[in-house]
Amino acid sequence: MKKDYEVDVLIVGYGAAGANAAIAAHDAGAHVLIVEKLRVGGGNSAVCAGAMVIPESQETAIAYYRALSSGTVGEEMIRAFAEAMVGIPDLLSRLGLEFTVEPPIPPTFPSLMPGKLKQIHIHPTGESGFRFLEGLVKDRNIEVLTDTQVKTLIRNPETREVLGAKAQRNGQDIQLLARKGVILTCGGYAYNPAMLANFNLPGATDYIFPWGAPGNTGDGIRLATEVGAALWHMAAIEWGRLCAREPSKKFGTAIGYGLGRTKRAGGYLFVNKFGERFMAEDASLSHCKAQLDILRYDHCNAEYRNLPAFLIFDQTYLSRGPIAPTAQMSEKKRGGMVGYSLVNKIYDWSADNQAEIEAGWVLQAQTVVELANKIGVETNALEETIRQYNRACAEHCDSLFGRNEKTLAPFETPPYFSVELGLSLVNTQGGPKRNVNCQVLDHNDGVIPRLYAAGELGSFFGFLYQAGSNYPEAWAFGQIAGRTAAAETPLSE
Ligand SMILES: Cc1cc2nc3c(=O)[nH]c(=O)nc-3n(C[C@H](O)[C@H](O)[C@H](O)COP(=O)(O)OP(=O)(O)OC[C@H]3O[C@@H](n4cnc5c(N)ncnc54)[C@H](O)[C@@H]3O)c2cc1C
């Protein structure tokens, strides 16, 4: 068979899972090659917040993860996951990474786990975590081919063993053989609108903008299913905060991420196409998924009731500074906002919002009637919504949605403004089903020989997600995949 490269372990995708798999396989004596389809590695791992949130003890962890998974994974996997998460501090220390353990935080789902969770932060963000991993990969002289996209896996049709992969490198077809195994660490499908439409969100993908890195287009799902893998956890998805729809469409990634999140004074509210409020604007738009009110589907009328949606605000709100986090802000002021656009400065929101007004992404109007016309909602409805909202501000009580009174400031000082909202997507969880050794499974739970997967491609999480778990999962299970693949008996020539 033609071979441009022949190694023991081939790793597809260079994020945290791929780097950890490479390090573990190398340290177990294997000759390793990493391929990455983009010009630089990192994936979501290099633009993430770098938070690792883990239970204190294995017993608590088992109970909590069992409750979160609600039957989407078996007991053996729950135990293996708990063990891996509780072992994260040891893993980081073993790799030589300095980290801080921050004050414990409440779990994302306190009703499922009373008490608190340990929080580890790779400072300042995932970017530095990835630089650290890159350093370990370089120290070991592990070869990394960037601009190299794996297109298909090579398989022995009789034994079903995965023997390597065909890839495209700078427009050339190349063949990569792996004597021990192939590890898929090529991330999720946040940038694949057709998969999102099929698995998660029919009819609303125009309003959804990924927050992460653009290489995550679901290649791993195609590669694995072509060789018979079963899929799992496709319905599980992590939503991010709101963003500005127009610039996000233009740049193809979430821009203005965190829009409307600010708790500063000044009149601001969200309205839908009927000119109605539909949620508490200060709701925690984190992994509790409060933002999904924007995606409420009205089945009787066959429409997303709250789309399109708009952030509307007055001059007081505008004059307090940028309405979205910017790359110039300190980490603290940004409130942990990271993501592909902010980290790579794809577009940086202006300090006075003027550039966005000039671009037409923020619309300006002298009156509420003009504002209603500009965003295409009925004038009377919008006027009534603003009257109700201002009454709630005067009474210090939002009886409709329970927004915190400290954030209630009247919408009163012209000119008025609006931004059409998009919803951003952190990452997907679905992918090939795997066992505790990260071996990819077929529809009968049989192992597909010499094929492994780790990271967010087929993550543990099939239902509820504890914030701060995907990143440590990528590290821990990348290590497991690398070790197990390196232990395979090599194929003979
Ligand atoms: C903005 C943001 C913030 C986050 N914050 C946190 C957090 O604080 N804590 C937490 O636990 N989780 C967080 N997450 C989730 C977490 O970062 C990811 O789930 C995790 O890092 C995924 O790691 P990975 O190695 O599986 O995938 P990635 O790091 O995404 O790497 C996958 C790589 O595979 C490459 N690839 C894809 N297809 C191919 C192909 N065909 N051939 C070759 N290469 C390919 C991609 O280009 C990419 O580089 C966050 C995610 C985002 C987007």
mmCIF file of N, CA and C in Angstrom, residues 152-232:
data_model
loop_
_atom_site.group_PDB
_atom_site.id
_atom_site.type_symbol
_atom_site.label_atom_id
_atom_site.label_comp_id
_atom_site.label_asym_id
_atom_site.label_seq_id
_atom_site.Cartn_x
_atom_site.Cartn_y
_atom_site.Cartn_z
ATOM 1 N N THR A 152 -10.709 10.311 4.942
ATOM 2 C CA THR A 152 -11.345 9.010 5.098
ATOM 3 C C THR A 152 -10.394 8.056 5.814
ATOM 4 N N LEU A 153 -10.961 7.072 6.498
ATOM 5 C CA LEU A 153 -10.108 6.096 7.187
ATOM 6 C C LEU A 153 -9.840 4.921 6.252
ATOM 7 N N ILE A 154 -8.672 4.301 6.424
ATOM 8 C CA ILE A 154 -8.350 3.106 5.622
ATOM 9 C C ILE A 154 -8.610 1.901 6.522
ATOM 10 N N ARG A 155 -9.274 0.928 5.951
ATOM 11 C CA ARG A 155 -9.709 -0.184 6.782
ATOM 12 C C ARG A 155 -9.484 -1.505 6.059
ATOM 13 N N ASN A 156 -9.120 -2.523 6.778
ATOM 14 C CA ASN A 156 -9.048 -3.865 6.201
ATOM 15 C C ASN A 156 -10.473 -4.411 6.162
ATOM 16 N N PRO A 157 -11.019 -4.671 4.960
ATOM 17 C CA PRO A 157 -12.434 -5.057 4.887
ATOM 18 C C PRO A 157 -12.710 -6.403 5.551
ATOM 19 N N GLU A 158 -11.681 -7.243 5.658
ATOM 20 C CA GLU A 158 -11.936 -8.561 6.266
ATOM 21 C C GLU A 158 -11.870 -8.502 7.797
ATOM 22 N N THR A 159 -10.784 -7.913 8.298
ATOM 23 C CA THR A 159 -10.626 -7.904 9.769
ATOM 24 C C THR A 159 -11.326 -6.706 10.413
ATOM 25 N N ARG A 160 -11.764 -5.746 9.628
ATOM 26 C CA ARG A 160 -12.385 -4.489 10.069
ATOM 27 C C ARG A 160 -11.382 -3.576 10.779
ATOM 28 N N GLU A 161 -10.113 -3.963 10.805
ATOM 29 C CA GLU A 161 -9.129 -3.122 11.486
ATOM 30 C C GLU A 161 -8.920 -1.806 10.738
ATOM 31 N N VAL A 162 -8.762 -0.737 11.513
ATOM 32 C CA VAL A 162 -8.453 0.568 10.910
ATOM 33 C C VAL A 162 -6.933 0.649 10.767
ATOM 34 N N LEU A 163 -6.482 0.901 9.546
ATOM 35 C CA LEU A 163 -5.053 0.806 9.232
ATOM 36 C C LEU A 163 -4.381 2.158 9.050
ATOM 37 N N GLY A 164 -5.185 3.203 8.968
ATOM 38 C CA GLY A 164 -4.608 4.526 8.742
ATOM 39 C C GLY A 164 -5.665 5.440 8.151
ATOM 40 N N ALA A 165 -5.210 6.450 7.402
ATOM 41 C CA ALA A 165 -6.161 7.426 6.867
ATOM 42 C C ALA A 165 -5.641 8.041 5.575
ATOM 43 N N LYS A 166 -6.597 8.472 4.750
ATOM 44 C CA LYS A 166 -6.229 9.274 3.582
ATOM 45 C C LYS A 166 -6.506 10.720 3.941
ATOM 46 N N ALA A 167 -5.556 11.572 3.590
ATOM 47 C CA ALA A 167 -5.707 12.976 3.973
ATOM 48 C C ALA A 167 -5.356 13.874 2.800
ATOM 49 N N GLN A 168 -5.724 15.137 2.958
ATOM 50 C CA GLN A 168 -5.343 16.124 1.955
ATOM 51 C C GLN A 168 -4.448 17.155 2.626
ATOM 52 N N ARG A 169 -3.268 17.334 2.045
ATOM 53 C CA ARG A 169 -2.305 18.277 2.627
ATOM 54 C C ARG A 169 -1.937 19.274 1.556
ATOM 55 N N ASN A 170 -2.273 20.524 1.794
ATOM 56 C CA ASN A 170 -2.014 21.574 0.795
ATOM 57 C C ASN A 170 -2.476 21.153 -0.601
ATOM 58 N N GLY A 171 -3.663 20.595 -0.680
ATOM 59 C CA GLY A 171 -4.227 20.209 -1.975
ATOM 60 C C GLY A 171 -3.736 18.866 -2.503
ATOM 61 N N GLN A 172 -2.774 18.235 -1.855
ATOM 62 C CA GLN A 172 -2.251 16.931 -2.302
ATOM 63 C C GLN A 172 -2.893 15.802 -1.495
ATOM 64 N N ASP A 173 -3.174 14.681 -2.156
ATOM 65 C CA ASP A 173 -3.664 13.501 -1.426
ATOM 66 C C ASP A 173 -2.480 12.763 -0.820
ATOM 67 N N ILE A 174 -2.572 12.449 0.451
ATOM 68 C CA ILE A 174 -1.499 11.666 1.066
ATOM 69 C C ILE A 174 -2.110 10.500 1.835
ATOM 70 N N GLN A 175 -1.285 9.498 2.059
ATOM 71 C CA GLN A 175 -1.755 8.299 2.748
ATOM 72 C C GLN A 175 -0.933 8.105 4.034
ATOM 73 N N LEU A 176 -1.635 7.940 5.145
ATOM 74 C CA LEU A 176 -0.973 7.857 6.450
ATOM 75 C C LEU A 176 -1.283 6.491 7.055
ATOM 76 N N LEU A 177 -0.256 5.691 7.261
ATOM 77 C CA LEU A 177 -0.511 4.361 7.821
ATOM 78 C C LEU A 177 -0.184 4.343 9.312
ATOM 79 N N ALA A 178 -0.986 3.601 10.061
ATOM 80 C CA ALA A 178 -0.801 3.517 11.515
ATOM 81 C C ALA A 178 -0.734 2.046 11.904
ATOM 82 N N ARG A 179 0.419 1.624 12.406
ATOM 83 C CA ARG A 179 0.604 0.199 12.725
ATOM 84 C C ARG A 179 -0.211 -0.218 13.953
ATOM 85 N N LYS A 180 -0.462 0.733 14.869
ATOM 86 C CA LYS A 180 -1.181 0.357 16.103
ATOM 87 C C LYS A 180 -2.619 0.881 16.139
ATOM 88 N N GLY A 181 -2.812 2.110 15.711
ATOM 89 C CA GLY A 181 -4.178 2.611 15.757
ATOM 90 C C GLY A 181 -4.308 4.071 15.362
ATOM 91 N N VAL A 182 -5.557 4.448 15.125
ATOM 92 C CA VAL A 182 -5.891 5.837 14.774
ATOM 93 C C VAL A 182 -6.774 6.389 15.894
ATOM 94 N N ILE A 183 -6.421 7.585 16.357
ATOM 95 C CA ILE A 183 -7.232 8.218 17.416
ATOM 96 C C ILE A 183 -7.903 9.463 16.839
ATOM 97 N N LEU A 184 -9.225 9.475 16.889
ATOM 98 C CA LEU A 184 -9.972 10.645 16.408
ATOM 99 C C LEU A 184 -10.149 11.627 17.566
ATOM 100 N N THR A 185 -9.530 12.770 17.430
ATOM 101 C CA THR A 185 -9.693 13.830 18.442
ATOM 102 C C THR A 185 -10.033 15.111 17.681
ATOM 103 N N CYS A 186 -10.951 14.964 16.720
ATOM 104 C CA CYS A 186 -11.179 16.083 15.801
ATOM 105 C C CYS A 186 -12.414 16.906 16.149
ATOM 106 N N GLY A 187 -12.820 16.884 17.425
ATOM 107 C CA GLY A 187 -13.811 17.848 17.898
ATOM 108 C C GLY A 187 -15.219 17.588 17.383
ATOM 109 N N GLY A 188 -16.085 18.546 17.669
ATOM 110 C CA GLY A 188 -17.510 18.386 17.372
ATOM 111 C C GLY A 188 -17.923 18.960 16.033
ATOM 112 N N TYR A 189 -19.202 19.374 15.956
ATOM 113 C CA TYR A 189 -19.751 19.799 14.656
ATOM 114 C C TYR A 189 -20.440 21.160 14.737
ATOM 115 N N ALA A 190 -19.953 22.029 15.649
ATOM 116 C CA ALA A 190 -20.604 23.332 15.821
ATOM 117 C C ALA A 190 -20.630 24.123 14.511
ATOM 118 N N TYR A 191 -19.660 23.888 13.638
ATOM 119 C CA TYR A 191 -19.605 24.622 12.360
ATOM 120 C C TYR A 191 -20.204 23.821 11.209
ATOM 121 N N ASN A 192 -21.091 22.888 11.518
ATOM 122 C CA ASN A 192 -21.740 22.128 10.443
ATOM 123 C C ASN A 192 -23.253 22.351 10.536
ATOM 124 N N PRO A 193 -23.773 23.378 9.810
ATOM 125 C CA PRO A 193 -25.195 23.711 9.956
ATOM 126 C C PRO A 193 -26.115 22.552 9.583
ATOM 127 N N ALA A 194 -25.690 21.709 8.625
ATOM 128 C CA ALA A 194 -26.576 20.599 8.226
ATOM 129 C C ALA A 194 -26.704 19.609 9.379
ATOM 130 N N MET A 195 -25.600 19.323 10.072
ATOM 131 C CA MET A 195 -25.693 18.409 11.225
ATOM 132 C C MET A 195 -26.501 19.052 12.344
ATOM 133 N N LEU A 196 -26.300 20.347 12.562
ATOM 134 C CA LEU A 196 -27.067 21.021 13.619
ATOM 135 C C LEU A 196 -28.562 20.964 13.303
ATOM 136 N N ALA A 197 -28.876 21.165 12.024
ATOM 137 C CA ALA A 197 -30.286 21.130 11.636
ATOM 138 C C ALA A 197 -30.856 19.730 11.847
ATOM 139 N N ASN A 198 -30.071 18.711 11.502
ATOM 140 C CA ASN A 198 -30.559 17.345 11.634
ATOM 141 C C ASN A 198 -30.689 16.876 13.059
ATOM 142 N N PHE A 199 -29.667 17.155 13.856
ATOM 143 C CA PHE A 199 -29.631 16.576 15.197
ATOM 144 C C PHE A 199 -30.242 17.485 16.259
ATOM 145 N N ASN A 200 -30.223 18.784 16.025
ATOM 146 C CA ASN A 200 -30.554 19.672 17.134
ATOM 147 C C ASN A 200 -31.590 20.747 16.830
ATOM 148 N N LEU A 201 -31.496 21.411 15.701
ATOM 149 C CA LEU A 201 -32.223 22.654 15.563
ATOM 150 C C LEU A 201 -32.816 22.913 14.197
ATOM 151 N N PRO A 202 -33.713 22.087 13.746
ATOM 152 C CA PRO A 202 -34.250 22.347 12.417
ATOM 153 C C PRO A 202 -34.849 23.749 12.336
ATOM 154 N N GLY A 203 -34.543 24.451 11.276
ATOM 155 C CA GLY A 203 -35.202 25.734 11.033
ATOM 156 C C GLY A 203 -34.635 26.924 11.770
ATOM 157 N N ALA A 204 -33.615 26.750 12.603
ATOM 158 C CA ALA A 204 -33.117 27.929 13.337
ATOM 159 C C ALA A 204 -31.615 28.116 13.174
ATOM 160 N N THR A 205 -30.995 27.348 12.303
ATOM 161 C CA THR A 205 -29.526 27.422 12.239
ATOM 162 C C THR A 205 -29.038 28.801 11.787
ATOM 163 N N ASP A 206 -29.896 29.566 11.115
ATOM 164 C CA ASP A 206 -29.517 30.932 10.705
ATOM 165 C C ASP A 206 -29.269 31.853 11.890
ATOM 166 N N TYR A 207 -29.760 31.426 13.050
ATOM 167 C CA TYR A 207 -29.633 32.278 14.240
ATOM 168 C C TYR A 207 -28.558 31.773 15.197
ATOM 169 N N ILE A 208 -27.884 30.704 14.810
ATOM 170 C CA ILE A 208 -26.930 30.048 15.713
ATOM 171 C C ILE A 208 -25.512 30.300 15.229
ATOM 172 N N PHE A 209 -24.642 30.731 16.129
ATOM 173 C CA PHE A 209 -23.261 31.063 15.739
ATOM 174 C C PHE A 209 -22.284 30.434 16.720
ATOM 175 N N PRO A 210 -21.372 29.606 16.200
ATOM 176 C CA PRO A 210 -20.427 28.953 17.109
ATOM 177 C C PRO A 210 -19.478 29.953 17.735
ATOM 178 N N TRP A 211 -19.098 29.653 18.958
ATOM 179 C CA TRP A 211 -18.214 30.498 19.751
ATOM 180 C C TRP A 211 -16.772 29.983 19.662
ATOM 181 N N GLY A 212 -16.639 28.743 19.195
ATOM 182 C CA GLY A 212 -15.337 28.088 19.213
ATOM 183 C C GLY A 212 -14.611 28.175 17.883
ATOM 184 N N ALA A 213 -13.691 27.225 17.674
ATOM 185 C CA ALA A 213 -12.793 27.262 16.523
ATOM 186 C C ALA A 213 -13.435 26.637 15.283
ATOM 187 N N PRO A 214 -13.087 27.174 14.089
ATOM 188 C CA PRO A 214 -13.827 26.802 12.879
ATOM 189 C C PRO A 214 -13.521 25.422 12.306
ATOM 190 N N GLY A 215 -12.515 24.726 12.860
ATOM 191 C CA GLY A 215 -12.203 23.391 12.313
ATOM 192 C C GLY A 215 -13.205 22.325 12.727
ATOM 193 N N ASN A 216 -14.091 22.655 13.676
ATOM 194 C CA ASN A 216 -14.978 21.623 14.215
ATOM 195 C C ASN A 216 -16.251 21.513 13.372
ATOM 196 N N THR A 217 -16.090 20.800 12.252
ATOM 197 C CA THR A 217 -17.170 20.706 11.269
ATOM 198 C C THR A 217 -17.759 19.295 11.200
ATOM 199 N N GLY A 218 -17.517 18.496 12.235
ATOM 200 C CA GLY A 218 -18.146 17.177 12.280
ATOM 201 C C GLY A 218 -17.439 16.108 11.459
ATOM 202 N N ASP A 219 -16.183 16.354 11.064
ATOM 203 C CA ASP A 219 -15.476 15.358 10.245
ATOM 204 C C ASP A 219 -15.388 14.011 10.964
ATOM 205 N N GLY A 220 -15.184 14.058 12.284
ATOM 206 C CA GLY A 220 -15.009 12.818 13.044
ATOM 207 C C GLY A 220 -16.260 11.961 13.006
ATOM 208 N N ILE A 221 -17.408 12.602 12.907
ATOM 209 C CA ILE A 221 -18.661 11.848 12.880
ATOM 210 C C ILE A 221 -18.757 11.089 11.557
ATOM 211 N N ARG A 222 -18.380 11.793 10.489
ATOM 212 C CA ARG A 222 -18.397 11.126 9.175
ATOM 213 C C ARG A 222 -17.344 10.018 9.121
ATOM 214 N N LEU A 223 -16.131 10.313 9.562
ATOM 215 C CA LEU A 223 -15.045 9.321 9.490
ATOM 216 C C LEU A 223 -15.424 8.058 10.266
ATOM 217 N N ALA A 224 -15.975 8.235 11.452
ATOM 218 C CA ALA A 224 -16.288 7.078 12.300
ATOM 219 C C ALA A 224 -17.480 6.293 11.773
ATOM 220 N N THR A 225 -18.507 7.003 11.317
ATOM 221 C CA THR A 225 -19.690 6.263 10.852
ATOM 222 C C THR A 225 -19.394 5.524 9.546
ATOM 223 N N GLU A 226 -18.499 6.054 8.731
ATOM 224 C CA GLU A 226 -18.147 5.347 7.485
ATOM 225 C C GLU A 226 -17.553 3.965 7.755
ATOM 226 N N VAL A 227 -16.948 3.796 8.957
ATOM 227 C CA VAL A 227 -16.410 2.462 9.268
ATOM 228 C C VAL A 227 -17.291 1.730 10.290
ATOM 229 N N GLY A 228 -18.538 2.171 10.402
ATOM 230 C CA GLY A 228 -19.517 1.389 11.167
ATOM 231 C C GLY A 228 -19.721 1.794 12.608
ATOM 232 N N ALA A 229 -19.209 2.955 13.023
ATOM 233 C CA ALA A 229 -19.381 3.366 14.425
ATOM 234 C C ALA A 229 -20.831 3.714 14.728
ATOM 235 N N ALA A 230 -21.238 3.412 15.955
ATOM 236 C CA ALA A 230 -22.539 3.899 16.444
ATOM 237 C C ALA A 230 -22.316 5.315 16.964
ATOM 238 N N LEU A 231 -23.352 6.135 16.921
ATOM 239 C CA LEU A 231 -23.239 7.494 17.475
ATOM 240 C C LEU A 231 -23.946 7.553 18.824
ATOM 241 N N TRP A 232 -23.498 8.487 19.655
ATOM 242 C CA TRP A 232 -24.249 8.753 20.887
ATOM 243 C C TRP A 232 -24.191 10.245 21.218
#
